[in-house]
Each structure stands twice: as structure tokens, then as C-alpha cells.
Short mmCIF file of C-alpha atoms in Angstrom, two decimals:
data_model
loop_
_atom_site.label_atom_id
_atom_site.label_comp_id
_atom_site.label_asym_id
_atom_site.label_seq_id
_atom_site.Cartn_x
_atom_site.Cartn_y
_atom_site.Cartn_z
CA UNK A 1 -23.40 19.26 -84.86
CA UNK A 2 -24.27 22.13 -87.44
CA UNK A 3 -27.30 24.87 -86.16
CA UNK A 4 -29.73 23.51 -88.59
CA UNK A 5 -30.17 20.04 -86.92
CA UNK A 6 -29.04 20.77 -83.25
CA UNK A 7 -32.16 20.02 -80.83
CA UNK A 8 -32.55 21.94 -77.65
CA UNK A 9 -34.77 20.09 -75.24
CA UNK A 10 -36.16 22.41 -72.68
CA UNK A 11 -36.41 21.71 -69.25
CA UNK A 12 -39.16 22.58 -66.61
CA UNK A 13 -35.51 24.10 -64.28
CA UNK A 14 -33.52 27.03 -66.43
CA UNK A 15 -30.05 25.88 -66.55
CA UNK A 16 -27.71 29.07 -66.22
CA UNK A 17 -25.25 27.57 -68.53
CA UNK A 18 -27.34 28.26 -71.50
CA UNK A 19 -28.01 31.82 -71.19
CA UNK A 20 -29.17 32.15 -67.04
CA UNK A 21 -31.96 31.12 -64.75
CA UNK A 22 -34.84 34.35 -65.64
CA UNK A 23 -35.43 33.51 -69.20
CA UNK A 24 -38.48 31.85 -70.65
CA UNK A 25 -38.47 29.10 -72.61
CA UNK A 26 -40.90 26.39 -73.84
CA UNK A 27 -42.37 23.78 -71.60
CA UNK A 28 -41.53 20.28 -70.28
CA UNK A 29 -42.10 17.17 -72.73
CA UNK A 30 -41.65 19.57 -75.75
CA UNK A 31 -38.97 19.45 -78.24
CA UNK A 32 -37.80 22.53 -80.49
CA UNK A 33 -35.95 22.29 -83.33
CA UNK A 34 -33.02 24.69 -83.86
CA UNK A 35 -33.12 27.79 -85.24
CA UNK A 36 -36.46 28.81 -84.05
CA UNK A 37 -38.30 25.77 -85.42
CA UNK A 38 -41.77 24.47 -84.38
CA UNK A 39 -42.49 23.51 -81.07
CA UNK A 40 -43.56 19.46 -80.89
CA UNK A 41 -45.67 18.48 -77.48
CA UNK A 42 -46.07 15.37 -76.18
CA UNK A 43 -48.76 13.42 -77.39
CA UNK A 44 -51.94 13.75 -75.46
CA UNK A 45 -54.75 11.09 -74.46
CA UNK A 46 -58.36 11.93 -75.31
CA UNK A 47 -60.04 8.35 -75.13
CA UNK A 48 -58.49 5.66 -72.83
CA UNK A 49 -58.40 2.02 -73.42
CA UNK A 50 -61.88 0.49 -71.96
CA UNK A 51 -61.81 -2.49 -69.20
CA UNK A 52 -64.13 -5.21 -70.70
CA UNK A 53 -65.91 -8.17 -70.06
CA UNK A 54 -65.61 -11.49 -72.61
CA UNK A 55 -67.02 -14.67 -72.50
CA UNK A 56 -64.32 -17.31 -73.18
CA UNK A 57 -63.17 -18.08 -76.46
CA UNK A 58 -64.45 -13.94 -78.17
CA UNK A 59 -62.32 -11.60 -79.28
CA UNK A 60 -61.33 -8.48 -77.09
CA UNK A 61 -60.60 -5.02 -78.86
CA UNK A 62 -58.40 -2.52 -76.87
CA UNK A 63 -57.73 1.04 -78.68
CA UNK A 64 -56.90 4.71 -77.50
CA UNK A 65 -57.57 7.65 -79.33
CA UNK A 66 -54.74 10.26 -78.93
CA UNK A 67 -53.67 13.85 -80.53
CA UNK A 68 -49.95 14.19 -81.82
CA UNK A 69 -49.48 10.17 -81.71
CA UNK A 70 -46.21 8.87 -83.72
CA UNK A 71 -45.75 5.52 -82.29
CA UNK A 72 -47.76 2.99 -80.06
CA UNK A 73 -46.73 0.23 -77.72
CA UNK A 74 -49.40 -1.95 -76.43
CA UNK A 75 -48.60 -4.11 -72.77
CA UNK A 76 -50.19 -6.55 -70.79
CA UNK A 77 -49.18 -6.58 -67.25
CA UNK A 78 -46.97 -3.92 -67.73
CA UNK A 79 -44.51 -6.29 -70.31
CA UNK A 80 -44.77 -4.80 -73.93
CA UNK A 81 -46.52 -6.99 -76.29
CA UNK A 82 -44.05 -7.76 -79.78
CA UNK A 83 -45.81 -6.52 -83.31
CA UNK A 84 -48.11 -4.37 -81.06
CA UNK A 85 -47.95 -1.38 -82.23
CA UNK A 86 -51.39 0.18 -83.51
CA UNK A 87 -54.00 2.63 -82.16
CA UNK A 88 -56.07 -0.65 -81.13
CA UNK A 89 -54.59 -4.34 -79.98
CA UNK A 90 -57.12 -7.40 -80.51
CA UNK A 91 -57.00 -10.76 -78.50
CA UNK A 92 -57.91 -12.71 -81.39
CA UNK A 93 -59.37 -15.24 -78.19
CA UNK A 94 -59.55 -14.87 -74.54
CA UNK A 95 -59.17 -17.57 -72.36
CA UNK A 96 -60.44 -17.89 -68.78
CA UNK A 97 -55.94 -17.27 -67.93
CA UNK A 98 -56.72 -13.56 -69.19
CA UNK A 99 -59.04 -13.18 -65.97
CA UNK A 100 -57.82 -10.19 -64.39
CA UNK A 101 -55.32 -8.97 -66.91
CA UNK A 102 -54.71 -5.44 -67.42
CA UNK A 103 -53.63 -3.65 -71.18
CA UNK A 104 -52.16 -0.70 -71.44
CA UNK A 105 -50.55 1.43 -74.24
CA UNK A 106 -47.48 3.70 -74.57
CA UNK A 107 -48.26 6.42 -77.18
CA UNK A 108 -45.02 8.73 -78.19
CA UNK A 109 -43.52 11.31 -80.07
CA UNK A 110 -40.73 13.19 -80.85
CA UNK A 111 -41.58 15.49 -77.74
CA UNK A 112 -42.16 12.44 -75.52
CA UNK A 113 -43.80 9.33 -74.35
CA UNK A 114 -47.73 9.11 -72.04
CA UNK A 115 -48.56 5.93 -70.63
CA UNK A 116 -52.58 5.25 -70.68
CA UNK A 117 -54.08 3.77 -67.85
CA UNK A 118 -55.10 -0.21 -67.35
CA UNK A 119 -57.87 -1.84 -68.81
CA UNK A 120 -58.80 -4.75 -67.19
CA UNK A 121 -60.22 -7.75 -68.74
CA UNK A 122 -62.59 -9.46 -66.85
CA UNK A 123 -63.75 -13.30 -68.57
CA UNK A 124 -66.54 -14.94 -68.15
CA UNK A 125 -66.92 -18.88 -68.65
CA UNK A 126 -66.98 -22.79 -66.91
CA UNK A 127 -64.11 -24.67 -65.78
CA UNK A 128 -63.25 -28.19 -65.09
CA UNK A 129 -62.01 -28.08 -61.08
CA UNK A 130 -62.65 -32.30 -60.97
CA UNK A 131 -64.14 -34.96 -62.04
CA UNK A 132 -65.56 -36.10 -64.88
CA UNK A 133 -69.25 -35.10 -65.49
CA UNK A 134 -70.49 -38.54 -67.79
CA UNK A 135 -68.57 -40.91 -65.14
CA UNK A 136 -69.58 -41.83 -61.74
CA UNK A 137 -66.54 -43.46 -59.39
CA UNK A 138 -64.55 -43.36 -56.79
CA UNK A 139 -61.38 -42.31 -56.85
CA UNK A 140 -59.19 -39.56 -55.12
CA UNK A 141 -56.45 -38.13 -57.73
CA UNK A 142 -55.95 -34.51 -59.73
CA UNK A 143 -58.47 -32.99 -61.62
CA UNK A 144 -59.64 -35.36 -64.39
CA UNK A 145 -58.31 -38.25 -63.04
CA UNK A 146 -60.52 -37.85 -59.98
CA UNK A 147 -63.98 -39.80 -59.58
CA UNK A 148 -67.14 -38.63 -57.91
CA UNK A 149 -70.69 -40.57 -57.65
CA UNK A 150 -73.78 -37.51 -57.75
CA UNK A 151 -72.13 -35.25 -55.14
CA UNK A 152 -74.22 -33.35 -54.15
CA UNK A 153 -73.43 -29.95 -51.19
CA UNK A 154 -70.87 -27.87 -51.68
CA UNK A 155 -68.90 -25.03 -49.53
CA UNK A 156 -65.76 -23.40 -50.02
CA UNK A 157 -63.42 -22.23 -47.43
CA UNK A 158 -61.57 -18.61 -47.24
CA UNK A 159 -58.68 -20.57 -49.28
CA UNK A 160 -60.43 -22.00 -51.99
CA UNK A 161 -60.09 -24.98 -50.95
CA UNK A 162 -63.54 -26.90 -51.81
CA UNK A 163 -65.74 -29.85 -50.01
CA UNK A 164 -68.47 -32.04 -51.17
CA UNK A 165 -70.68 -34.51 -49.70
CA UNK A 166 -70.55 -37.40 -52.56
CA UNK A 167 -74.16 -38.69 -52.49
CA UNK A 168 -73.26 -42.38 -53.51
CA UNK A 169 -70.03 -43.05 -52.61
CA UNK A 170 -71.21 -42.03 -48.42
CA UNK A 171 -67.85 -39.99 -47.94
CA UNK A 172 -66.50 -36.48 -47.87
CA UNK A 173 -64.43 -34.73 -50.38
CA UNK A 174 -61.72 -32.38 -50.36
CA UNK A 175 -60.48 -31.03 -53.32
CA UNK A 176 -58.04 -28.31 -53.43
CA UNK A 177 -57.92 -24.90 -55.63
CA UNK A 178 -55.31 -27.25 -57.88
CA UNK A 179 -57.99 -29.79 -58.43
CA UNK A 180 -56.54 -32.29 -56.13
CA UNK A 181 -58.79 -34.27 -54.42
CA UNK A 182 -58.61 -36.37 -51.43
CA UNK A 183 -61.05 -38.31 -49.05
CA UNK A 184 -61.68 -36.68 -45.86
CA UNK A 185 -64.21 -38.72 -43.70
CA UNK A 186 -65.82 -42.09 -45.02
CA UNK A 187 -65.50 -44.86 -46.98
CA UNK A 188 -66.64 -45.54 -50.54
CA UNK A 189 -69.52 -47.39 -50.76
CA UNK A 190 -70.30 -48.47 -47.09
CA UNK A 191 -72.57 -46.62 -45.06
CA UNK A 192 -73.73 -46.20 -41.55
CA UNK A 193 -73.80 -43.85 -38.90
CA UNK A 194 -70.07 -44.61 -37.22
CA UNK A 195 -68.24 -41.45 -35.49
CA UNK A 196 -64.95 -41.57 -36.00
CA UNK A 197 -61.67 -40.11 -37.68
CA UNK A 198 -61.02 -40.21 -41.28
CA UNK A 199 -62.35 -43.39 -43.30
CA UNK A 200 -63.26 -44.92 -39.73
CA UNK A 201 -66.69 -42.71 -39.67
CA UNK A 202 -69.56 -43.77 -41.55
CA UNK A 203 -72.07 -42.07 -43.62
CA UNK A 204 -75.54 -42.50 -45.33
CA UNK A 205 -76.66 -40.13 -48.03
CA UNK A 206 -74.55 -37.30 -47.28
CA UNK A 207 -76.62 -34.13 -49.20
CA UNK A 208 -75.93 -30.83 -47.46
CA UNK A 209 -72.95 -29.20 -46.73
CA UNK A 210 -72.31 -25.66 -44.49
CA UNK A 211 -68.88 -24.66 -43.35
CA UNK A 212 -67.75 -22.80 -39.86
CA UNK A 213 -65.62 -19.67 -39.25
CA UNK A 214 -63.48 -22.42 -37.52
CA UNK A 215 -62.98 -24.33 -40.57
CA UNK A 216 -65.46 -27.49 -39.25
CA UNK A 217 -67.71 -28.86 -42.02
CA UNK A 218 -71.35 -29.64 -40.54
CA UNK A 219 -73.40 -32.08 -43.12
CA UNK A 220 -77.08 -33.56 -43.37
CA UNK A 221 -76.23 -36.99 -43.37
CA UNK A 222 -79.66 -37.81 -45.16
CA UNK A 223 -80.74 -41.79 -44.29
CA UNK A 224 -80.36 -41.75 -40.80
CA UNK A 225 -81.53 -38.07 -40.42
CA UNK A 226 -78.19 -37.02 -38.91
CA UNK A 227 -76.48 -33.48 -38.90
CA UNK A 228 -72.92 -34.80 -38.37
CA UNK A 229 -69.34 -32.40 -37.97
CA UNK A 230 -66.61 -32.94 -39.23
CA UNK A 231 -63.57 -31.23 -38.31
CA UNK A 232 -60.21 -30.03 -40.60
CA UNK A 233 -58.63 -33.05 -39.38
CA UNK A 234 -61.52 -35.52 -40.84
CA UNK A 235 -62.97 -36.29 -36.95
CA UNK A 236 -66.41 -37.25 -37.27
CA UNK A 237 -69.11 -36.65 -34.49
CA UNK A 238 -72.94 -36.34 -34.11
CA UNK A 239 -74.27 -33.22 -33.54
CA UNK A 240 -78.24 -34.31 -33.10
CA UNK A 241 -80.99 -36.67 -35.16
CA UNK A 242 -83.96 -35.21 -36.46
CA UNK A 243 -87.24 -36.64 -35.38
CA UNK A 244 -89.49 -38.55 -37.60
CA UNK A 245 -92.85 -39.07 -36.17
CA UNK A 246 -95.27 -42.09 -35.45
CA UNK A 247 -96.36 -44.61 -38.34
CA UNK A 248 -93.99 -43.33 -41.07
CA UNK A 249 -93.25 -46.02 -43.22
CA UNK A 250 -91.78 -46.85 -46.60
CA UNK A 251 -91.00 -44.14 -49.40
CA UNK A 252 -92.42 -41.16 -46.99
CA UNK A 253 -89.47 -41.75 -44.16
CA UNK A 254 -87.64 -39.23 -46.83
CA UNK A 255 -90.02 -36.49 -45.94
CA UNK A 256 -87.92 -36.54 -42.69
CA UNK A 257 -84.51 -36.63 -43.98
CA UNK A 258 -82.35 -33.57 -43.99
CA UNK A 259 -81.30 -32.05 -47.22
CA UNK A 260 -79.84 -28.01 -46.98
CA UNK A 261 -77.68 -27.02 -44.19
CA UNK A 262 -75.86 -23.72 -43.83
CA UNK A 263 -74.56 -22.05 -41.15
CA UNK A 264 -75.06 -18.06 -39.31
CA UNK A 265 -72.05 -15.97 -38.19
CA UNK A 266 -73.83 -17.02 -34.30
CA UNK A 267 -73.07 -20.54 -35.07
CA UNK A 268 -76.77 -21.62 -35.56
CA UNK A 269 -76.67 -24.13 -37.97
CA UNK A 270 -79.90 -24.16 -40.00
CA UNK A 271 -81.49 -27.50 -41.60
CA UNK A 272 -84.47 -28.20 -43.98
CA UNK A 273 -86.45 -31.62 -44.73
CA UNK A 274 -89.61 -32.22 -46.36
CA UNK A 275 -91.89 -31.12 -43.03
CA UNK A 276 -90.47 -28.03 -42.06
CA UNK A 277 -86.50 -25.88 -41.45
CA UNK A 278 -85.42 -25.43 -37.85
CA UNK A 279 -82.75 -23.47 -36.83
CA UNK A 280 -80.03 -25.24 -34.09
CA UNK A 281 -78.82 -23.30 -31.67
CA UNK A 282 -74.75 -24.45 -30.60
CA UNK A 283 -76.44 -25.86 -27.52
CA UNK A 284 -78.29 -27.99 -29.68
CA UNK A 285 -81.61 -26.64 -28.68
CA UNK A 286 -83.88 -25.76 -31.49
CA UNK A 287 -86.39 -23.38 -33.39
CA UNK A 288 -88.99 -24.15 -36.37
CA UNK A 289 -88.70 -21.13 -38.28
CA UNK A 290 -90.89 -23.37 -41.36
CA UNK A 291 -93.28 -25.87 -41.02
CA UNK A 292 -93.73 -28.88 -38.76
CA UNK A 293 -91.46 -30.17 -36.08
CA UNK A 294 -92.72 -33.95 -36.58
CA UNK A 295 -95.66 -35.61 -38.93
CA UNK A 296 -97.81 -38.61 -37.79
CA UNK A 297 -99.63 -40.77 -40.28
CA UNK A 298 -97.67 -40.00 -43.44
CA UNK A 299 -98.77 -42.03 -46.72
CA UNK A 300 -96.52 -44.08 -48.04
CA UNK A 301 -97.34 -41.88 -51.55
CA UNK A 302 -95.38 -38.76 -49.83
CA UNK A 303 -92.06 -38.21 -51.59
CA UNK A 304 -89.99 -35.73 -50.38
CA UNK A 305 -87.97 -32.63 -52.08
CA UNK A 306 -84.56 -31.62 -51.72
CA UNK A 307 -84.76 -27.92 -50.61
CA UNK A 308 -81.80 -26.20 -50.72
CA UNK A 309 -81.25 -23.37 -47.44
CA UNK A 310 -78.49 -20.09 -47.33
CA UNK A 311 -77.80 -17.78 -45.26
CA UNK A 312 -76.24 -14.40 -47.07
CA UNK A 313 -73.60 -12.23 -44.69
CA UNK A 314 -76.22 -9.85 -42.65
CA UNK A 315 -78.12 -12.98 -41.37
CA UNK A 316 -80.92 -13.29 -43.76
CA UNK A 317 -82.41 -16.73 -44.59
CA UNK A 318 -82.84 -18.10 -47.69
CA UNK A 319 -84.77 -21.07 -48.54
CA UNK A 320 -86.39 -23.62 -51.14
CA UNK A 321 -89.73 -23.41 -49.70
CA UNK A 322 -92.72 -26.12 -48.57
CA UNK A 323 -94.67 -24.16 -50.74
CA UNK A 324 -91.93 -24.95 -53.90
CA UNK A 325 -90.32 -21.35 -54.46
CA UNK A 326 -87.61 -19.10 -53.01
CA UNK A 327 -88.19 -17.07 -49.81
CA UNK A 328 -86.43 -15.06 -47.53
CA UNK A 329 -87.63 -16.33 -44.21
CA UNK A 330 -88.60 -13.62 -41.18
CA UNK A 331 -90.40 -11.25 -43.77
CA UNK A 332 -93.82 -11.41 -44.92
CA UNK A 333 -93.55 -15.04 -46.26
CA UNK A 334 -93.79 -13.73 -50.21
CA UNK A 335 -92.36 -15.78 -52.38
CA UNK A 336 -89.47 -14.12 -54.72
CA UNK A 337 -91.01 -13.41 -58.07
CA UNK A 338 -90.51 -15.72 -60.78
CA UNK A 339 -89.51 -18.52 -58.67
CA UNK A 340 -92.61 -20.78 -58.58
CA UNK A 341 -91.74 -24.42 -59.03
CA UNK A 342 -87.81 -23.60 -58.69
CA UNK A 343 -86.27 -25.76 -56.27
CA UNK A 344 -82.34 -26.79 -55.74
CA UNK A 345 -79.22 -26.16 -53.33
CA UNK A 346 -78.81 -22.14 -52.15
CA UNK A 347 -75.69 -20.12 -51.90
CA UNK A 348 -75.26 -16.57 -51.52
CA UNK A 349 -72.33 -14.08 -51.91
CA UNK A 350 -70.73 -10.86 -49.94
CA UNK A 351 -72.91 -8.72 -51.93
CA UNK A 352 -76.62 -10.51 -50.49
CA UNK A 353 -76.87 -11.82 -54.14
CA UNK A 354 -78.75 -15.73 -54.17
CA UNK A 355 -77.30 -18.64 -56.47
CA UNK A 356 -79.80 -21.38 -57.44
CA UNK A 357 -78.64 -24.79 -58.67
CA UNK A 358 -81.70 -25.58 -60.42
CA UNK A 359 -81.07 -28.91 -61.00
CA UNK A 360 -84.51 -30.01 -62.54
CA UNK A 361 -84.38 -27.14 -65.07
CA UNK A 362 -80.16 -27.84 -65.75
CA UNK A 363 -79.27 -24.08 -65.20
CA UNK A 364 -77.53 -21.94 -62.11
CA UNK A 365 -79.93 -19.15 -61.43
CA UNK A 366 -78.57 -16.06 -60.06
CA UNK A 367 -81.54 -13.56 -57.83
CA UNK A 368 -80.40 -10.09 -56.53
CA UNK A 369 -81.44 -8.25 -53.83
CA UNK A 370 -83.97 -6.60 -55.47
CA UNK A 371 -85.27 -9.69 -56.54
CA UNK A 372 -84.53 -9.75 -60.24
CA UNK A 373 -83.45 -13.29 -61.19
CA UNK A 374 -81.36 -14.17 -64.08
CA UNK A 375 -79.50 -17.43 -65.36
CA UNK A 376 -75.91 -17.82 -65.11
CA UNK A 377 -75.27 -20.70 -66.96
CA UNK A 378 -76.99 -23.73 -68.69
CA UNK A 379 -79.39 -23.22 -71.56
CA UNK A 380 -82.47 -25.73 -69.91
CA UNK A 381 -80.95 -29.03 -71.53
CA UNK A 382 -79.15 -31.14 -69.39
CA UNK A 383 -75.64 -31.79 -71.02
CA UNK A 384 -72.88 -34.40 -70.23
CA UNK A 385 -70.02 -32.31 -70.72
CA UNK A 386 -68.22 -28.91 -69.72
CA UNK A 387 -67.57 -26.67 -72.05
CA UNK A 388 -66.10 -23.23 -71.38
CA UNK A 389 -69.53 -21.23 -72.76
CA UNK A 390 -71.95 -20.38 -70.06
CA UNK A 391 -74.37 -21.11 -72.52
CA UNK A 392 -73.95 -24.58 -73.31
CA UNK A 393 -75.86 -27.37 -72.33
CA UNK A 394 -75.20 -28.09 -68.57
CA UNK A 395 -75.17 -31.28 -66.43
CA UNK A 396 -77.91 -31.45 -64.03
CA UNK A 397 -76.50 -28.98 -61.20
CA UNK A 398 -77.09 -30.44 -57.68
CA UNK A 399 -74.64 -28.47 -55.30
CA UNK A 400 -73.42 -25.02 -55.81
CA UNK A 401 -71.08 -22.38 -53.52
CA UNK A 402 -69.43 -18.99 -53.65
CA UNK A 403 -66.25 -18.01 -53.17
CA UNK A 404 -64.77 -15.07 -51.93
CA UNK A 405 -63.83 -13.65 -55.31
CA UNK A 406 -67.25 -14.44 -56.45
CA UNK A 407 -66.50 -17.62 -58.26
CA UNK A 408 -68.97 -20.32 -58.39
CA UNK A 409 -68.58 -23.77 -57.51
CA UNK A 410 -71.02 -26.26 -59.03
CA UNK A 411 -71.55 -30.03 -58.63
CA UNK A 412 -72.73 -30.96 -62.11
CA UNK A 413 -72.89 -34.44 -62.87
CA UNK A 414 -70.07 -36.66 -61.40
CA UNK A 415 -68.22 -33.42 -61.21
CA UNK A 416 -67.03 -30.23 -59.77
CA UNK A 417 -66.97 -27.01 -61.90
CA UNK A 418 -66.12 -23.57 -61.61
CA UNK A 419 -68.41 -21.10 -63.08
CA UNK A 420 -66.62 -17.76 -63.76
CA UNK A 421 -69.43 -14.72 -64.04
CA UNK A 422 -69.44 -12.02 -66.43
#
């Protein structure tokens, strides 16, 4: 190797063996070409790639801005991506896979290589757990293939595992973060009011739906005004009957069945019909926190509304109320602004936000703590199919949960979706 092309690459440690440990030199990630040549740095970041949020199906632009670039290597997850190799990397279309992926870019030189740090793409858009939202059924199987009649509660446990009370069909779904779904408690199509294990028990209407720390599922079992538990193993018992009052005939006996249940970190379990909420107590005692205990003398006329109930993580109540809004009971009794005439099942997530499946107006509303509601998904017309835009058309939402990563979980239709937020 002749002096006019040798490279010496200098170290941040003098080596002694090329002319002793005091001298000075120039510094590490630098290259120098013999003879006194330029020195050529590493190259240096100035603008790092941006984390983003996309709806499903849009493009996503990554770039980096960098002084004494030569060469760029995009990644995703670390892996290098072939034919990426520009100050910017486009995902022509993101899919609701690319949740949670991170891009990064290698940018080098002759004097050396920088890594930038992650991006992380965060998508937004709806996804098929189970079901089919145009066909009503019956049938346990995997995703698709499965068959629900109107369910209508929802709750998700700490695995992701999800349960539904399906209206019609008087039984108790299971479906698993795969889609899978399975029976737990009931039988399709016969009702009653039978304790029992499995599809021994009986139910009648099954609306609400509130899961325990234990893993129990307690439900309003609407016709016969039950609030029933059923635990991980499908063993079905009673907890209590709501009362109904003296001549209460015909179409008005709904004013007395229950329709939102959730559940406190005491164990209360909270219930709402069309006369008033009460809260349970695990001795089975009970509280009217809303409205009336019992009404006498109810026209037939009276039709009752679902009202959905939720109870967010520092013990705050949520409900649909008897006046038709949104309140947050044990304050002043205001009702949350903008929510006249919005009714539909509650949820609510670690950070005290409130989910509203507003199943008359065919959107999920989302309210914050500070009271500013927004919609999620739906555009107001009530579709028959799920598409991955959280602006599409949207079947009639009737249940709706949170899990812990913040993803909801929607009955729409005859089916179960998952709703993936910006």
C-alpha cells in the first residue's frame, strides 16, 4: 500500500506503536486520508424520523435530515428493509399488522455509521374479532365462521379474552383474542331462569355484562329481572331479582328490567332499569343512587330504555341517565355537555376517558375527562359491514368495552369488532 492511498483511522486510545501515547491526533469516527488529507466525520443527525399515527390503508412517510450523509439504510424492527436506501422510506399502505412498529435509519460515511432513533407507527382502524355483522345465528367456531344473534354487553378480561351476552340466542359467549368463540353458560334459543353449569343454566334476555377482579362475569339477565354470575368455569347462580311493583302489566314490565351492569374495585355491582340505578353491595343489600326503587300503576304505554352504566378506575359512576344524557353520578347531577338524547352501553378506560355505543345514532362516542366528546367511529348511517376505516358506515353498536391497551371492543350487528384508536 503506496502513501498516497494508505488510510490511518484514528482512535479515541494513542497506540504507542505509531509514534507513542502523548501525541494528538484527530478524533473518534473520523477518517484521514494519507498524507495530510482532509479530515471526514461521521455523519451527524439534525432531524429524526417522526413516530406517526395512520388510519388503515394511508400512506406513512419516514425521513431524516442529516449533515455529511453518503448512504442510508432504512429498518423496521431493527431488520434492514431491501431497496431502502433514501433520506425518506414510504409505506405505500399501512395495515392495522404495522400497529406498534418502529422505523429506524442507518445514515453513513466514509468516517462512520449513526443509527437514528425509532419511530413508532401507531394505526388507527376496525377489525373483524367474530361474527358476521348482516347474519344473525348460532354457532360457536373461529372468527367468521362464528354466529351471534344482537349481542348485546360486552367486557374484556386482563387477557383479552372477550364475553358477550347474545341477546337472542339466551347464552353467554366467549371468544378468545384469536377470534375463537365458544359457549359458556346457556343454550341457544331456550330460555328461563335455571342455575346451573355450562348449557344446563338458563337465560332470558341477557343485556349487560360487568366482569370481577376474580375473573366471574355478573349479567342483567333482562326478562326475569335477574342479575345472575357466572363463574370462569360457566357455573351459573342468582345473585338477587329486582322488584317490579304493583299493577305493572303488559309492554311497561320492561321499565323494570335490568339493562347496564358494571362492577367497583369494592365489589359493588351497579345495575340500571327504566325506574332508577342501585348500587349492590356483596351482601346483596342495596342503595338507589338514581331514581325509584319500585313503580305502582305503570301504563301499559311506558316503554323502557336501555341505559348503559360504567364505572372508570377511581370509582366514579357513569351513567345513561332517566333524564336521557350522560352523567357522572355523586356530583351536582349536570348532565355532560352535548349529550342530550345520547343513550347506549358505557365503558371507560385507565385514563377516566368514557366510550359511548350510541347505537341509535350508529357511532362509538368517545367523552374525556374534561368533558369534550368526540366520535370514534361510524359516520351516523347504520352500515352492514366492517370495513377497516373508522369512518365508514357502522352497524348499529349495542355493546362496547376497553381493553387494557386501549382497544375497543364493539358489538355491532351480529358481530364483535375491534376498534383500534388513533
Amino acid at each position: 500500500m503506496n502513501a498516497k492511498t494508505a488510510l490511518t483511522i484514528s482512535f479515541a486510545l494513542a497506540c504507542t506503536a505509531c509514534g507513542g501515547g502523548g501525541g494528538s491526533g484527530p478524533g473518534p469516527g473520523t477518517v484521514t486520508s494519507g498524507g495530510g488529507g482532509a479530515v471526514v466525520a461521521a455523519p451527524v443527525i439534525s432531524t429524526q424520523p417522526a413516530s406517526q399515527s395512520i388510519a388503515s390503508g394511508k400512506p406513512a412517510t419516514f425521513s431524516v435530515a442529516a449533515s455529511g450523509a453518503a448512504a442510508y439504510q432504512w429498518r423496521r424492527d431493527g431488520s434492514p428493509i431491501a431497496g431502502a436506501t433514501g433520506a425518506s422510506y414510504t409505506v405505500p399502505a399501512v395495515q392495522l399488522e404495522d400497529r406498534g412498529s418502529k422505523w429506524s435509519v442507518q445514515v453513513s460515511n466514509q468516517g462512520g455509521t449513526v443509527t437514528s432513533s425509532d419511530a413508532v407507527l401507531t394505526v388507527s382502524g376496525i377489525r373483524l374479532l367474530a361474527g358476521a355483522p348482516d347474519t344473525a345465528g348460532s354457532a360457536d367456531g373461529a372468527g367468521a365462521a362464528a354466529r351471534f344473534h344482537e349481542p348485546f354487553g360486552l367486557a374484556v378480561d386482563g387477557s383479552g379474552n372477550v364475553f358477550a351476552a347474545d341477546y337472542y340466542n339466551q347464552t353467554i359467549r366467549k371468544i378468545s383474542p384469536a377470534g375463537l368463540v365458544t359457549t359458556l353458560a346457556g343454550t341457544s334459543e331456550l330460555n328461563g331462569q335455571a342455575d346451573g353449569t355450562g348449557s344446563a343454566a338458563r337465560f332470558a334476555y341477557p343485556t349487560g355484562v360487568a366482569l370481577d377482579r376474580a375473573g366471574n362475569l355478573f349479567v342483567a339477565d333482562s326478562a326475569w329481572r335477574l342479575v345472575r354470575k357466572v363463574t370462569p368455569q360457566g357455573v351459573v347462580s342468582t345473585v338477587t331479582q329486582l322488584p317490579k311493583g304493583t299493577s305493572v302489566d303488559g309492554q311497561s314490565t320492561g321499565l323494570f328490567q335490568p339493562s347496564g351492569i358494571a362492577l367497583d374495585g369494592a365489589g359493588n355491582i351497579y345495575v340500571t332499569n327504566g325506574v332508577g340505578t342501585r348500587r349492590i353491595a356483596p351482601d346483596a343489600t342495596y342503595t338507589m343512587i338514581e331514581g325509584d326503587d319500585v313503580r305502582n300503576d305503570v301504563p301499559t304505554s311506558v316503554v323502557a330504555t336501555v341505559r348503559g352504566i360504567a364505572v372508570d378506575p377511581s370509582g366514579n359512576v357513569y351513567v345513561g341517565s332517566l333524564q336521557n344524557d350522560i352523567r357522572k353520578l355523586g356530583t351536582a347531577g349536570a348532565a355532560i355537555a352535548g349529550t342530550a338524547g345520547i343513550q347506549g352501553f358505557l365503558a371507560t378506560d385507565q385514563q377516566g376517558n368514557v366510550y359511548v355505543a350510541d347505537q341509535a345514532g350508529s357511532v362509538v362516542r368517545k367523552i374525556t375527562p374534561e368533558g369534550k366528546m368526540s366520535i370514534i367511529a361510524g359516520n351516523g348511517s347504520p352500515g352492514h359491514q366492517i370495513g377497516a376505516d373508522l369512518g365508514a358506515a357502522l352497524p348499529p353498536p349495542r355493546g362496547i368495552a376497553v381493553g387494557s391497551d386501549g382497544v375497543l371492543y364493539v358489538a355491532a350487528g351480529h358481530a364483535i369488532v375491534k376498534i383500534y384508536q388513533p
